[in-house]
Structures are given as C-alpha cells and as structure tokens.
Coordinates of C-alpha atoms and ligand atoms in Angstrom, one line a residue:
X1 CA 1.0 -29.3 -38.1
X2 CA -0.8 -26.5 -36.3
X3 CA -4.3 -27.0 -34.5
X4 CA -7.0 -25.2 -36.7
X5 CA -4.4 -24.1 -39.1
X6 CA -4.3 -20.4 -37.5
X7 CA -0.8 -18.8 -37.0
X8 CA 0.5 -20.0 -33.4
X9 CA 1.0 -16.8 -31.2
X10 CA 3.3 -16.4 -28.6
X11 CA 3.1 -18.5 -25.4
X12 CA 4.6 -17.5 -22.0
X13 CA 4.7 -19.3 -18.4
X14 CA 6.4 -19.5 -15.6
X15 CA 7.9 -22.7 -15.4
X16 CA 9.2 -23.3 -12.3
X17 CA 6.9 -24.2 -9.5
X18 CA 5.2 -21.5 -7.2
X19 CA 7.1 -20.0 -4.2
X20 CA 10.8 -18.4 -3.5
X21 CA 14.0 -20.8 -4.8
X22 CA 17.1 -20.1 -5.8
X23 CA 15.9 -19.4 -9.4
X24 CA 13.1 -18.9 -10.9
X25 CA 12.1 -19.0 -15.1
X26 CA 10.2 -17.9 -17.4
X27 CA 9.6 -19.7 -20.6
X28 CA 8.7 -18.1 -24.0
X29 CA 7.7 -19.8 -27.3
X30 CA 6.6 -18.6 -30.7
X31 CA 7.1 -16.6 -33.3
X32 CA 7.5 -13.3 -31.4
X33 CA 9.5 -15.4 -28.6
X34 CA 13.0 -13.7 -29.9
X35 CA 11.6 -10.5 -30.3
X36 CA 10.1 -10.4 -26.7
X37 CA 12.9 -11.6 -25.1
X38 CA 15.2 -9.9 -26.5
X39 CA 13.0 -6.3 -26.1
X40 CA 13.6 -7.4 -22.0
X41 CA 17.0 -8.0 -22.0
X42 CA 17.9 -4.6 -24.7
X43 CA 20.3 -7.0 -26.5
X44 CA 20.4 -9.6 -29.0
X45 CA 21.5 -12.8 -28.0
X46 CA 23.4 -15.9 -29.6
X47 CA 21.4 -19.0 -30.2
X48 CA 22.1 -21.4 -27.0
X49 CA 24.9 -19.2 -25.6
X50 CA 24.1 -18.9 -21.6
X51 CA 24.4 -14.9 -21.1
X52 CA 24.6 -13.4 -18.3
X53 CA 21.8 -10.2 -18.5
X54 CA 19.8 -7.4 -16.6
X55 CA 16.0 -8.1 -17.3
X56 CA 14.0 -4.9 -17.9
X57 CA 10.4 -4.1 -18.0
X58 CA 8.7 -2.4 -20.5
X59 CA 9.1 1.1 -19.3
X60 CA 13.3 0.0 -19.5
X61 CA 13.7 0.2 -15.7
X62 CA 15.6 -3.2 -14.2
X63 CA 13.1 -5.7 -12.8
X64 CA 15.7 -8.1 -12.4
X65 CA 19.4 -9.6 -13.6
X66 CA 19.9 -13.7 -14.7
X67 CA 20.8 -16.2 -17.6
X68 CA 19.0 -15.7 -21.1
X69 CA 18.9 -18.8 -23.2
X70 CA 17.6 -18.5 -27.5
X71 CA 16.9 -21.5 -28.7
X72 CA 15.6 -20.9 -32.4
X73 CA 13.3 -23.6 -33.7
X74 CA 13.2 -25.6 -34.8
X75 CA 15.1 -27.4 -32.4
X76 CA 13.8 -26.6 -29.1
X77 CA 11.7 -27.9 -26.7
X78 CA 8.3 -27.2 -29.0
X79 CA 10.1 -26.7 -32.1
X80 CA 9.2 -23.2 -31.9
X81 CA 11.8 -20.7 -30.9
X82 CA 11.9 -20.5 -27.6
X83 CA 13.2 -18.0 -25.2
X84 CA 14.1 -18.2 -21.5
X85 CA 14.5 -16.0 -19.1
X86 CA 16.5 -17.5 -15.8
X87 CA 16.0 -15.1 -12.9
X88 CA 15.9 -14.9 -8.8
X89 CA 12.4 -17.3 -7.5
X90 CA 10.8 -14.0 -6.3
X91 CA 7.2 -14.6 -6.8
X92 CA 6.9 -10.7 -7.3
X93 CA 9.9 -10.4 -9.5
X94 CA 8.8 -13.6 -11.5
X95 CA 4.9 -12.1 -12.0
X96 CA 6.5 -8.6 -12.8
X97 CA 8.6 -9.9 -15.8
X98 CA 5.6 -12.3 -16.8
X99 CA 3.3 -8.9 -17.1
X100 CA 6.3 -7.5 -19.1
X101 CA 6.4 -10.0 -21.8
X102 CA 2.7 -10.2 -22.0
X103 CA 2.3 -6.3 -22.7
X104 CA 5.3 -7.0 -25.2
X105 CA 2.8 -9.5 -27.2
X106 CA 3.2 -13.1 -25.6
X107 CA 0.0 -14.5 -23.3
X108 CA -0.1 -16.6 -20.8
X109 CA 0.1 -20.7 -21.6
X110 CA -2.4 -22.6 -20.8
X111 CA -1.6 -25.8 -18.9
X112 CA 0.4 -28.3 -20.8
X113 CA 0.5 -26.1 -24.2
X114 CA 4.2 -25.8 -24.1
X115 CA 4.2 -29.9 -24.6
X116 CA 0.8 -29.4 -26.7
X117 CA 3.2 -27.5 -28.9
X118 CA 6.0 -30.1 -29.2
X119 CA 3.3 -32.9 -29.9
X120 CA 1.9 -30.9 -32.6
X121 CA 5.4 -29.7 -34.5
X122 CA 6.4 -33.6 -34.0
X123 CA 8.8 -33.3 -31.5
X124 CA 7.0 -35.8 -29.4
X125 CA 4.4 -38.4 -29.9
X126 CA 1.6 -38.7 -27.2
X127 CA 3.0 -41.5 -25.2
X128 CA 6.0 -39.0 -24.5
X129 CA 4.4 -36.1 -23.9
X130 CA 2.5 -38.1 -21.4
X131 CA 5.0 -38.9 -19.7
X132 CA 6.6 -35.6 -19.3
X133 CA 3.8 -35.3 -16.9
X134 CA 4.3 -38.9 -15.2
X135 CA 8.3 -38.1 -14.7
X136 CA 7.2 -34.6 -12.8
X137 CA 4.6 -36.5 -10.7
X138 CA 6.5 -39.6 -10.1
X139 CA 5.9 -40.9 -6.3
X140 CA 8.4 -43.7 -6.7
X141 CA 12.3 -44.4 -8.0
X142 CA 10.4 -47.3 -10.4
X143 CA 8.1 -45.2 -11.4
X144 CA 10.4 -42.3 -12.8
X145 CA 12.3 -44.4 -14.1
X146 CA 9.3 -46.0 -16.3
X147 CA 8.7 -42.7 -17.2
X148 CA 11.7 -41.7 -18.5
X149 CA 11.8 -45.0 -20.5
X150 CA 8.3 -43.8 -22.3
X151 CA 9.8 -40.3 -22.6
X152 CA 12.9 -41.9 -24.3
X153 CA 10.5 -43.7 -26.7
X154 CA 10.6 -47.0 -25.1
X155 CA 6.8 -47.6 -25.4
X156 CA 6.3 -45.7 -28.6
X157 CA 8.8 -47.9 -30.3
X158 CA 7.1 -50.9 -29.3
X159 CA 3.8 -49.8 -31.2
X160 CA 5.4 -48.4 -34.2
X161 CA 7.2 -51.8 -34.2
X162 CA 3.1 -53.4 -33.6
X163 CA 2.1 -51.0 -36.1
X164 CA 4.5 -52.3 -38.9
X165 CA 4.0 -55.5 -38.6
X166 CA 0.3 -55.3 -38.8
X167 CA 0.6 -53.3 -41.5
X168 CA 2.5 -56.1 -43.2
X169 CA 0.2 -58.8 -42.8
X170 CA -2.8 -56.1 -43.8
X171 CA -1.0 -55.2 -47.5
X172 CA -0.2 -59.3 -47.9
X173 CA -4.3 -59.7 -47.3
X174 CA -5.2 -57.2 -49.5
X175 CA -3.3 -58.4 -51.8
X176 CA -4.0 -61.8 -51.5
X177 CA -7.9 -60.5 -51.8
X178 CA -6.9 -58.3 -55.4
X179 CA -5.9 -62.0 -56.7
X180 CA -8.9 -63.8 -56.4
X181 CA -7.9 -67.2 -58.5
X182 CA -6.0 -67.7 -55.7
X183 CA -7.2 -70.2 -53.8
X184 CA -9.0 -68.6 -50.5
X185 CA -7.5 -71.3 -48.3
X186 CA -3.8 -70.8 -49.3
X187 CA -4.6 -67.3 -46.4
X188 CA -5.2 -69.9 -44.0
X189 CA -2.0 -72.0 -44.6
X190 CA 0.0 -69.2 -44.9
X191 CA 2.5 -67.3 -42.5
X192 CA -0.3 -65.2 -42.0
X193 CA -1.8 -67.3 -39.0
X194 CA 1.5 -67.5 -37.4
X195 CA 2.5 -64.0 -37.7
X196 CA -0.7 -62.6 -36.4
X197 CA -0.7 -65.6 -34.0
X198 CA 2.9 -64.3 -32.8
X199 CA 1.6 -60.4 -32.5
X200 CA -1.5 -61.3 -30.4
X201 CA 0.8 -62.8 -27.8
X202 CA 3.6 -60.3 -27.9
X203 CA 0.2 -58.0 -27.1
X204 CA -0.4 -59.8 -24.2
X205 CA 2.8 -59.6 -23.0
X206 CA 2.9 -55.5 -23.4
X207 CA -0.7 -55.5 -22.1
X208 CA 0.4 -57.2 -18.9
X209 CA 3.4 -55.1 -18.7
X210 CA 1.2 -51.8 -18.9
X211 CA -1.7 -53.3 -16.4
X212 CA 1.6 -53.7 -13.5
X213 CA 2.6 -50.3 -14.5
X214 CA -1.0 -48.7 -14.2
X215 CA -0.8 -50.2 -10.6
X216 CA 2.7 -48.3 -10.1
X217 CA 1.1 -44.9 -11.5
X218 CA -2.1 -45.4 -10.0
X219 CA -1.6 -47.3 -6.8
X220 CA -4.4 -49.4 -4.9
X221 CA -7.0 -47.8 -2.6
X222 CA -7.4 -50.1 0.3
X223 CA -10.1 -49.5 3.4
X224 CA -8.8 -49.6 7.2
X225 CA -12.0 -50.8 8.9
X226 CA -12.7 -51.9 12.5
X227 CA -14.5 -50.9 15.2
X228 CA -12.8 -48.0 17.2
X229 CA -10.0 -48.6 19.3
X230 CA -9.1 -51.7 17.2
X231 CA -5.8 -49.9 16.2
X232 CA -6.8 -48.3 12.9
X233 CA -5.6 -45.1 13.1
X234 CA -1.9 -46.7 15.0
X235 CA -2.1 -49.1 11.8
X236 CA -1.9 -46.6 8.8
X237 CA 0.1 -44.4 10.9
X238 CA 2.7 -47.7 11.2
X239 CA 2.4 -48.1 7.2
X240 CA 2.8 -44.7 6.9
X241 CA 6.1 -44.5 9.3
X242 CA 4.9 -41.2 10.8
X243 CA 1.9 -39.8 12.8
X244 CA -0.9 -38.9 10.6
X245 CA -4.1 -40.1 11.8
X246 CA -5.4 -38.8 15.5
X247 CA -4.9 -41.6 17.2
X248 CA -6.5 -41.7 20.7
X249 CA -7.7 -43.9 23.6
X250 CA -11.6 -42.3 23.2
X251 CA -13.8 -45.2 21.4
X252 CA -15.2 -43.6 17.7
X253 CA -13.0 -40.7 17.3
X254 CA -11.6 -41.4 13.4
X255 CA -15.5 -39.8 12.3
X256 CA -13.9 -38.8 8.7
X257 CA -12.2 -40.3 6.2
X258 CA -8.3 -39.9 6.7
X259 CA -6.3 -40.4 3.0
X260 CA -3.2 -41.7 3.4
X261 CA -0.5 -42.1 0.8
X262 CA 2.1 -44.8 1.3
X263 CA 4.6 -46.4 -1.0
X264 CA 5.4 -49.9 -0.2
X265 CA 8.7 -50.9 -2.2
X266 CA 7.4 -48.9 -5.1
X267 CA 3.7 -49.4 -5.0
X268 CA 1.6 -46.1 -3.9
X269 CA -1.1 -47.1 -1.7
X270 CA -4.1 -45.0 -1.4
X271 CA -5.3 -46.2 2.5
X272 CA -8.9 -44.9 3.6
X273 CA -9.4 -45.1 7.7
X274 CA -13.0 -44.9 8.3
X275 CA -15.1 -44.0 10.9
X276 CA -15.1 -46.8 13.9
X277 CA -17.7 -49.5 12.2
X278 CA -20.4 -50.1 14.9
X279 CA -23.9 -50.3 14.8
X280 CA -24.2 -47.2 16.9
X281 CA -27.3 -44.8 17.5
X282 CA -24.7 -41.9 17.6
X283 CA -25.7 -40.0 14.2
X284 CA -22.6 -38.5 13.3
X285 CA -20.8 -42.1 13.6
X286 CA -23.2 -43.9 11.7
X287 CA -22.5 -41.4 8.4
X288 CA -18.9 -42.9 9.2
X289 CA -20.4 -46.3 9.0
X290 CA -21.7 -45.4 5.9
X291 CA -18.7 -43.8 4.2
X292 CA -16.7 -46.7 4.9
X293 CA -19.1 -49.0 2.8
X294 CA -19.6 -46.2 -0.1
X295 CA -15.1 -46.2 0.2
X296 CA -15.4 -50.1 -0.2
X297 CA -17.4 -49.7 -3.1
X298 CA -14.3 -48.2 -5.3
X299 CA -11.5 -49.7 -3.3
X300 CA -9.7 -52.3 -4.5
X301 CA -9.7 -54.1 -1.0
X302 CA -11.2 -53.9 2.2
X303 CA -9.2 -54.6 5.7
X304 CA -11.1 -55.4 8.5
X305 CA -8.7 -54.8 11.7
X306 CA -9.8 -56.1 15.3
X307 CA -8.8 -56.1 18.7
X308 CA -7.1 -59.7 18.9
X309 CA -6.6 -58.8 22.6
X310 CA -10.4 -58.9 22.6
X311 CA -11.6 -61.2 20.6
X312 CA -11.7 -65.0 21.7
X313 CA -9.4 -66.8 19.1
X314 CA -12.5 -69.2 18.1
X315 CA -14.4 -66.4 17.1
X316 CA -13.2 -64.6 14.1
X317 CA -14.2 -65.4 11.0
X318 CA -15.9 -62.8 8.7
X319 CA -19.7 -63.6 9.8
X320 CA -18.1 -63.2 13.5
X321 CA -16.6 -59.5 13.5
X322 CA -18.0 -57.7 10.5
X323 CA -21.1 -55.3 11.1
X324 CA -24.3 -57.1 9.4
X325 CA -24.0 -53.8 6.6
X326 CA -20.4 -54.9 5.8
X327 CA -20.8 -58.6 5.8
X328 CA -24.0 -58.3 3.2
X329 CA -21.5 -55.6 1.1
X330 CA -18.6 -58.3 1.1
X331 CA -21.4 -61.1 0.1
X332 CA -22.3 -59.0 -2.7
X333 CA -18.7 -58.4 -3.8
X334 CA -17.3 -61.7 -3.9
X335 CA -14.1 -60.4 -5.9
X336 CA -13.3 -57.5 -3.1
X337 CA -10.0 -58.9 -1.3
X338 CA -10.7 -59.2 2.5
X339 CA -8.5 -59.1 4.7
X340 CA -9.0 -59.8 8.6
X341 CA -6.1 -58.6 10.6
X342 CA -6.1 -59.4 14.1
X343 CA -4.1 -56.2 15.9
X344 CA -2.4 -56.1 19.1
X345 CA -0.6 -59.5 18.6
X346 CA 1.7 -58.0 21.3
X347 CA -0.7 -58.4 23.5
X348 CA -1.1 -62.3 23.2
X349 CA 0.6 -64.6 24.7
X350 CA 2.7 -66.0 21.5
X351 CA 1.2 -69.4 21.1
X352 CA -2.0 -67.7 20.5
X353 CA -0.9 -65.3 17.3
X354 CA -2.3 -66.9 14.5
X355 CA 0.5 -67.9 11.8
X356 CA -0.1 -66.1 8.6
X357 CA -2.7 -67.7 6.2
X358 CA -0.6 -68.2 2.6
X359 CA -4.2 -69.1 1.3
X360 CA -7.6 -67.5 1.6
X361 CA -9.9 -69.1 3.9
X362 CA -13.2 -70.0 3.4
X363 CA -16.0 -68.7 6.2
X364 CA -19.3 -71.1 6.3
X365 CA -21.1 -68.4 4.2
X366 CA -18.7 -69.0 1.3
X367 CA -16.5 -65.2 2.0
X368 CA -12.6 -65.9 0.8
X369 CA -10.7 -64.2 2.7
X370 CA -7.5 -63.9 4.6
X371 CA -5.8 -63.4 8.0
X372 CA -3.1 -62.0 9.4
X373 CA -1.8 -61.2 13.0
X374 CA -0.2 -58.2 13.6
X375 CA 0.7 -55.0 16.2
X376 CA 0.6 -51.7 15.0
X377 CA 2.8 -51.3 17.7
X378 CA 5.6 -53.6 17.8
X379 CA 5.5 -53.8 13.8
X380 CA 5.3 -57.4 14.3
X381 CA 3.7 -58.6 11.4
X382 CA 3.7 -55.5 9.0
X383 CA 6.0 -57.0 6.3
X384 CA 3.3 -60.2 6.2
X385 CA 0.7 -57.4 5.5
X386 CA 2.4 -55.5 3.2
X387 CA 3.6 -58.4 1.0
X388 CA -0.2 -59.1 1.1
X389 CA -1.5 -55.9 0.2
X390 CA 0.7 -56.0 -2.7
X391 CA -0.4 -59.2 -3.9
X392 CA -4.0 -58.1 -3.8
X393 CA -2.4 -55.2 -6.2
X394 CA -1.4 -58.1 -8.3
X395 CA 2.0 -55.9 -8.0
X396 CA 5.6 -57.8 -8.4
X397 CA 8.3 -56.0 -8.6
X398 CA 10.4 -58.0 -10.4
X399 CA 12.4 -55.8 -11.9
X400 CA 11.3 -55.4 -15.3
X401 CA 11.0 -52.6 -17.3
X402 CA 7.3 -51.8 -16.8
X403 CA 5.2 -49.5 -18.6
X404 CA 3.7 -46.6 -17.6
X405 CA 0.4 -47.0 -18.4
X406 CA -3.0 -45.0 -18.4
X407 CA -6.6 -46.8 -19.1
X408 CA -6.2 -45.0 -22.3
X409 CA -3.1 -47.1 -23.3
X410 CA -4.6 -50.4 -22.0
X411 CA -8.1 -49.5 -23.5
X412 CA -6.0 -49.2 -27.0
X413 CA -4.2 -52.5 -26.5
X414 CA -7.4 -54.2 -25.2
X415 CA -8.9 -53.2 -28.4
X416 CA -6.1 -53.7 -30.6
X417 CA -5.6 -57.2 -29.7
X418 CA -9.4 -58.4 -29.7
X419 CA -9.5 -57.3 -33.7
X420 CA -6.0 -59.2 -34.0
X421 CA -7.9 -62.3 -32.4
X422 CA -11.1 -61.6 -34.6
X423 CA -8.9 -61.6 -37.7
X424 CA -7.1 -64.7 -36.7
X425 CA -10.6 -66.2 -35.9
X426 CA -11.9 -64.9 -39.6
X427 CA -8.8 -66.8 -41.4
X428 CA -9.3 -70.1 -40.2
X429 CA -13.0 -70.0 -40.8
X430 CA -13.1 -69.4 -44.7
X431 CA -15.4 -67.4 -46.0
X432 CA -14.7 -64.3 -47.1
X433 CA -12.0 -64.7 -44.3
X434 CA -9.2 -62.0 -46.6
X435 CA -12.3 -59.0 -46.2
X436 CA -13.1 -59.4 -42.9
X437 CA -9.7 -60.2 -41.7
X438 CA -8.4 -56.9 -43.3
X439 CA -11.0 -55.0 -42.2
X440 CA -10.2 -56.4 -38.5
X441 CA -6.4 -55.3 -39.0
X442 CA -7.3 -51.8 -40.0
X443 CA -9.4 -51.4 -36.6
X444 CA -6.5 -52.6 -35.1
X445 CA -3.8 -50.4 -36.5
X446 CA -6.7 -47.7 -35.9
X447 CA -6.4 -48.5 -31.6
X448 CA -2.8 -48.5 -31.4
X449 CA -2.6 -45.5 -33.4
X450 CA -4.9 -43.7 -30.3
X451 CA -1.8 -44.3 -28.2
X452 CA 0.9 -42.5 -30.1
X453 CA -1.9 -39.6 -31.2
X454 CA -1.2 -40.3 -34.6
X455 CA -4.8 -41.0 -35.0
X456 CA -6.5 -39.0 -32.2
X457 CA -9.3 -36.4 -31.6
X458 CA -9.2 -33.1 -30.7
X459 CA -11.2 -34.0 -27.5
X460 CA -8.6 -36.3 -26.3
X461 CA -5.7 -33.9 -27.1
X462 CA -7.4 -31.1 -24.7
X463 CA -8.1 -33.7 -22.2
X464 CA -4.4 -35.2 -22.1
X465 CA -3.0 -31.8 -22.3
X466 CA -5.4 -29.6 -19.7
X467 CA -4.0 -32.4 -16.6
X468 CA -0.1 -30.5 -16.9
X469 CA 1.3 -28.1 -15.1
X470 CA 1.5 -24.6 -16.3
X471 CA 4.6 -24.1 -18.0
X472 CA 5.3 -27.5 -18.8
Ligands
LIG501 P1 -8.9 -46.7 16.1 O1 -10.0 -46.2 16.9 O2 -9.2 -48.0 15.5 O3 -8.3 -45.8 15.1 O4 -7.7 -47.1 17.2 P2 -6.4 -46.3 17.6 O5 -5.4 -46.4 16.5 O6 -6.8 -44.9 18.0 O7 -5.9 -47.1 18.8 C1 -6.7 -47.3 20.0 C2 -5.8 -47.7 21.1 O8 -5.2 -48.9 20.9 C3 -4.6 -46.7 21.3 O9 -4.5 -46.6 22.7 C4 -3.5 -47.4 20.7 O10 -2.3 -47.0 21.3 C5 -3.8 -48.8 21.0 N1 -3.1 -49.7 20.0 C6 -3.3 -49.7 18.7 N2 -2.6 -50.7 18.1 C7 -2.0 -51.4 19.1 C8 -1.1 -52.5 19.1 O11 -0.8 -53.1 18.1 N3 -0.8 -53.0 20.3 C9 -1.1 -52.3 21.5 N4 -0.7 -52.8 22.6 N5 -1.9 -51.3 21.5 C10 -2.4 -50.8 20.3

C-alpha cells in the first residue's frame, strides 16, 4: 500500500539526535537504498552482516569509517530495504555523508516518514507507530513501559479483538434481518443483548484504562497562586527538588509565568507560578494578575498558597484570601479543584497547623474546596499535597497495565461505545430494531477502526506522522 500510488523514492535521515556522541547514523530506505549505500562504502554488503567500512563521498575521498547494516525488505524497519550507515556523532561528518547520499539520489525524510513507511507497507498499525513516538518521549518508567506495551500490540489487539466481536453480532443481525418470517422479537431474546451488553462494559473498562493513561502522557497543569512572598516560587521549587523559580525576599518579583515540569510517582505535572496575585496599581504586576486567571482557565486545578504565618487561623476560607477576580473565576468554575495551602507551617506553633482536610470543605458562598498545611521549607506536608494533586488528576497508580492514550483513541472509544449503547437501545425497543441496530454496529466498527488507521484519512495520517522526530 503506497500513498497516491506513485513509486516510493528514497528516504534518508539522520537518526540519531543532534550534537557529538559516540556514534552517530544515518538511515536510508527505498528502492535506491542498496544502491546508495553501497556507492558510499565502494562494496557490496551481506544482508544483516555488521561490517566494518570506510564511508566515502561522492568524489571517493573518505569522509569517514563505521558499521554498515543491509537490511533488504521486506523485513526491515519500513519493509523497504533499508540501509544504515553507523559512523563517529560529528555533526560535520554526519551532514557531509547526509549531502553524499542525497547527490547519490536519496532526499531528506520528512519527520516521522520512516514510521509513515512501516504504517503504510503493514509493518505497523497506527496505535504502534504512535507509540514509537510515546516510547522516545516518555517522561516516566510507567509511561515507557505503556508504550512499549502499545508498540508490542497490546492495545491493537484489544480492538481487533472489539472489532471481531462486533463484527459477529453485525453478520448474526444481518442475517437475522435477510430472514424476515423470523419473528422480530426472537433479536431481542437472543444472545445478541448479552453479547453486546458484555462489549459495552469491557469498553468502559478500556476507556477508563486509556483516560488514566492520557493523564500519564499528558500530565495535569496545575496554577501556583498567592500573593508574593507567600512561598510560591520555594513551593514548586520543593515539588520540583531543585532551584528553578527566582525565589527572593522582594514582595511581586515572579512577574511571568514560570513552567515547571515535575513527575510525582509517575504523573508529569505541568505547575504554572504566576505573578504575586494582588490588587495592585503596579501595571506590569497586574498583567501577572491577569495571566494567572487566563492559566486557570485551561488548568486542571488552581492552588491558592498563603502565608499561614500571616494569616489569622479564623480567616481563611476562599471568600477570605482570594483576590475578588479569582474568587468570581472559581464561582464561575465550580468543577476547578481548589486547593488552599497554608505555607510556612514551620512557622506555627504546632497546635495551630491545620490537620489535612480528607474532604472538600464548603465556604459560605458554596466554593468546594480543600486545605492543606504545609512548608516549602521543611517539606512538612508535601507528600499530603502531592497525594492530593494526584487525586485531583484522578491518577492511581495501581499498577495496571494502562494505556497510552491520545484524545484521538478516547474520542474513538467514546464513539464506539455510544453506537454499541444505541444498538442495544434499538433491540429492546422493536421496531425495525435488526436495521437500525446494524447500522449502529457498522458506525461502531467504523470508530475503532480510526484507532488502528485501518479506516483513516489522509489528514489524520500527516497530522500523526508530522509530530516525530526526524529520522524516526
Ligand atoms: P513568592 O513571592 O510567593 O514566590 O515567594 P517566595 O517563594 O519567593 O518566598 C518568599 C519568602 O518566604 C522567601 O524568603 C522564602 O525563603 C520564604 N519562604 C517560603 N516558603 C517558606 C516556608 O515554608 N517557611 C519559611 N519559614 N519561609 C518560607
């Protein structure tokens, strides 16, 4: 299967990443791949037999000496022959021989063709070629390990396995439909019912196994706000376990938005620190004020950190510490986690740190929310927070093999399982219950078949493919 139906032409990348190391490749693939490879090493070369070679440019003068690896297709990598040239990581040597095999015909890969090329000659479905890219841009153990599990065909097997079952219970409804004398009910009665009935939950079991995976890909984003000096900056740098953040005695100094990327026991966690939140005439803090609320608006929770030190016990309740422009954003986003952490606990006497709140309070104007004590600077209190964060992140890591999903996946299965549903829904209700129930399948089959990319546009291809790395 070949995009367009043109002859493929010859692909060439350098596939490891930019920089001096130890080695450096370049990766051929195509029909001319041989030829190319084996014009730059002035020798022909034994499928999959490691030789040791001088690498020559086109003019025959010795750019370079390394491993060259044949592998004829179709099995390789793309199912195309493939050629590899192993060198030394010299950025110069690495773009010299890259020149060399493009005057000798190849050009240069666009990002993610290589795995384009193995999707299209059937050497991977979608789902694996996805997550090539997941493995290489794993930020956790659990999350490479996910990976790998989709790459192995974990995840594809479990909707081929979907997709032959619903095919099943589609060719028994047809079928059942062709035979009109039947009686229409004898659908209902049937196995039918419980089959489908039994697919729409093991659905929502995979769907809830991709949703905690899409929160292990794609982490939360939380917002760090508070007014300055209430320990911000100290906090994320104490999440992060190293100084990131300028943290400094000077009230309103945090003026951008600092990203931080932590992983807590597996989970990446995108934290935002925002400006100090004050109502403040100071024009340049007050577009901090305001980036903090537009950051609230996408993040998936919203930590409000005070001065504990500072703040009298009795008074700390949402309406009591949040800036008027916050508290009206919470009240209009009653689903935002909030979470009120009083800082500096170090700094009280103990009797006065409040004990950790298992569930959400209630402030008089109705905001859920919860509170925690801790210190940035003892780390008393930090595993309370974190456990909570990752509850917001609906995240437990129990163990189980998640999958690694994208919204594309989850979309599918959403999909998928409502037209499972609507067929059930058709079969008990009579009435030309075989048509529409068939009809409900196919769209079915139709979704899950997105994930795989056995039914799949072009559009989607170049998007999947376009987020690689060259010369993977
Ligand atoms: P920001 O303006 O909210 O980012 O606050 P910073 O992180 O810059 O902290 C302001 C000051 O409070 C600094 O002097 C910190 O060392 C201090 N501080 C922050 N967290 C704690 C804490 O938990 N305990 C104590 N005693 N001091 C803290």
């Amino acid at each position: 299967m070949e995009s367009g139906g043109e002859a493929p032409d010859t692909i060439a990348a350098i596939a490891t990443p930019p920089g001096q190391g130890g080695i450096g490749i370049i990766r051929l693939s195509g029909p001319s791949a041989r030829k190319i490879g084996e014009t730059i090493i002035t020798r022909s070369l034994a499928p999959r037999v490691a030789t040791l070679t001088r690498f020559h440019d086109v003019g025959g003068s010795q750019l370079d000496e390394g491993i060259a690896l044949f592998f004829p297709q179709p099995n390789s990598f793309t199912g195309e022959d493939v050629f590899e040239l192993q060198g030394h990581g010299g950025p110069v040597v690495l773009d010299l021989l890259l020149a060399s095999v493009c005057k000798l015909g190849a050009r240069i890969a666009r990002p993610g063709e290589f795995s384009e090329r193995a999707y299209l000659n059937d050497k991977l479905d979608l789902v694996q070629a996805e997550a090539i890219a997941d493995l290489i841009s794993a930020s956790s153990e659990q999350a490479a390990r996910s990976a790998l599990a989709s790459l192995s065909g974990d995840f594809s097997a479990t909707i081929n396995n979907f997709l032959a079952e619903l095919t099943r219970v589609r060719v028994y409804i047809e079928a059942a439909i062709d035979f009109p004398e039947e009686d229409v009910d004898f659908l209902a009665e049937s196995e039918v019912v419980s089959e489908l009935t039994t697919l729409s939950t093991s659905l929502a079991n995979v769907r809830s196994r991709a949703a905690q995976g899409r929160v292990l890909r794609d982490g939360i984003s939380v917002v760090l706000a508070g007014k300055p000096n209430a320990g911000k900056s100290s906090l994320l740098n104490a999440l992060a376990g190293e100084e990131r953040a300028i943290v400094t005695h000077v009230a309103g100094t945090t003026r951008d938005i600092v990203r931080e990327h932590v992983i807590i026991d597996g989970l990446p966690l995108h934290l935002l620190d925002t400006a100090g939140m004050r109502e403040t005439e100071d024009f340049v803090e007050r577009i901090g004020v305001e980036r903090a609320q537009a950051a609230s608006v996408e993040a998936d929770a919203l930590l409000w950190i005070y001065d504990a030190a500072e703040q009298p016990a009795a008074a700390s309740t949402p309406e009591d510490l949040l800036p008027p422009i916050l508290l009206q954003h919470v009240l209009a986003h009653p689903a935002l986690p909030l979470l009120i952490v009083a800082n500096k606990a170090d700094l009280l006497a103990s009797h006065l740190i409040e004990v950790r709140q298992a569930q959400p309070l209630q402030s008089p104007s109705g905001i859920r929310y919860h509170r925690l004590a801790v210190s940035a600077v003892s780390g008393t209190g930090l595993p309370d927070l974190k456990a909570r964060l990752k509850a917001v992140a609906g995240f437990q890591n129990t163990g189980e093999q998640l999958i690694l999903a994208r919204r594309r996946h989850i979309d599918a299965l959403e999909r998928c399982q409502q037209h499972v549903d609507a067929a059930l829904n058709a079969l008990q209700s009579g009435q030309l219950a075989g048509e529409l129930a068939a009809e409900d399948l196919r769209y079915a089959q139709r979704a899950l078949s997105e994930i795989t990319g056995a039914f799949s546009s072009d559009d989607l291809l170049g998007e999947i493919f376009s987020s690689f790395c060259i010369g993977k």
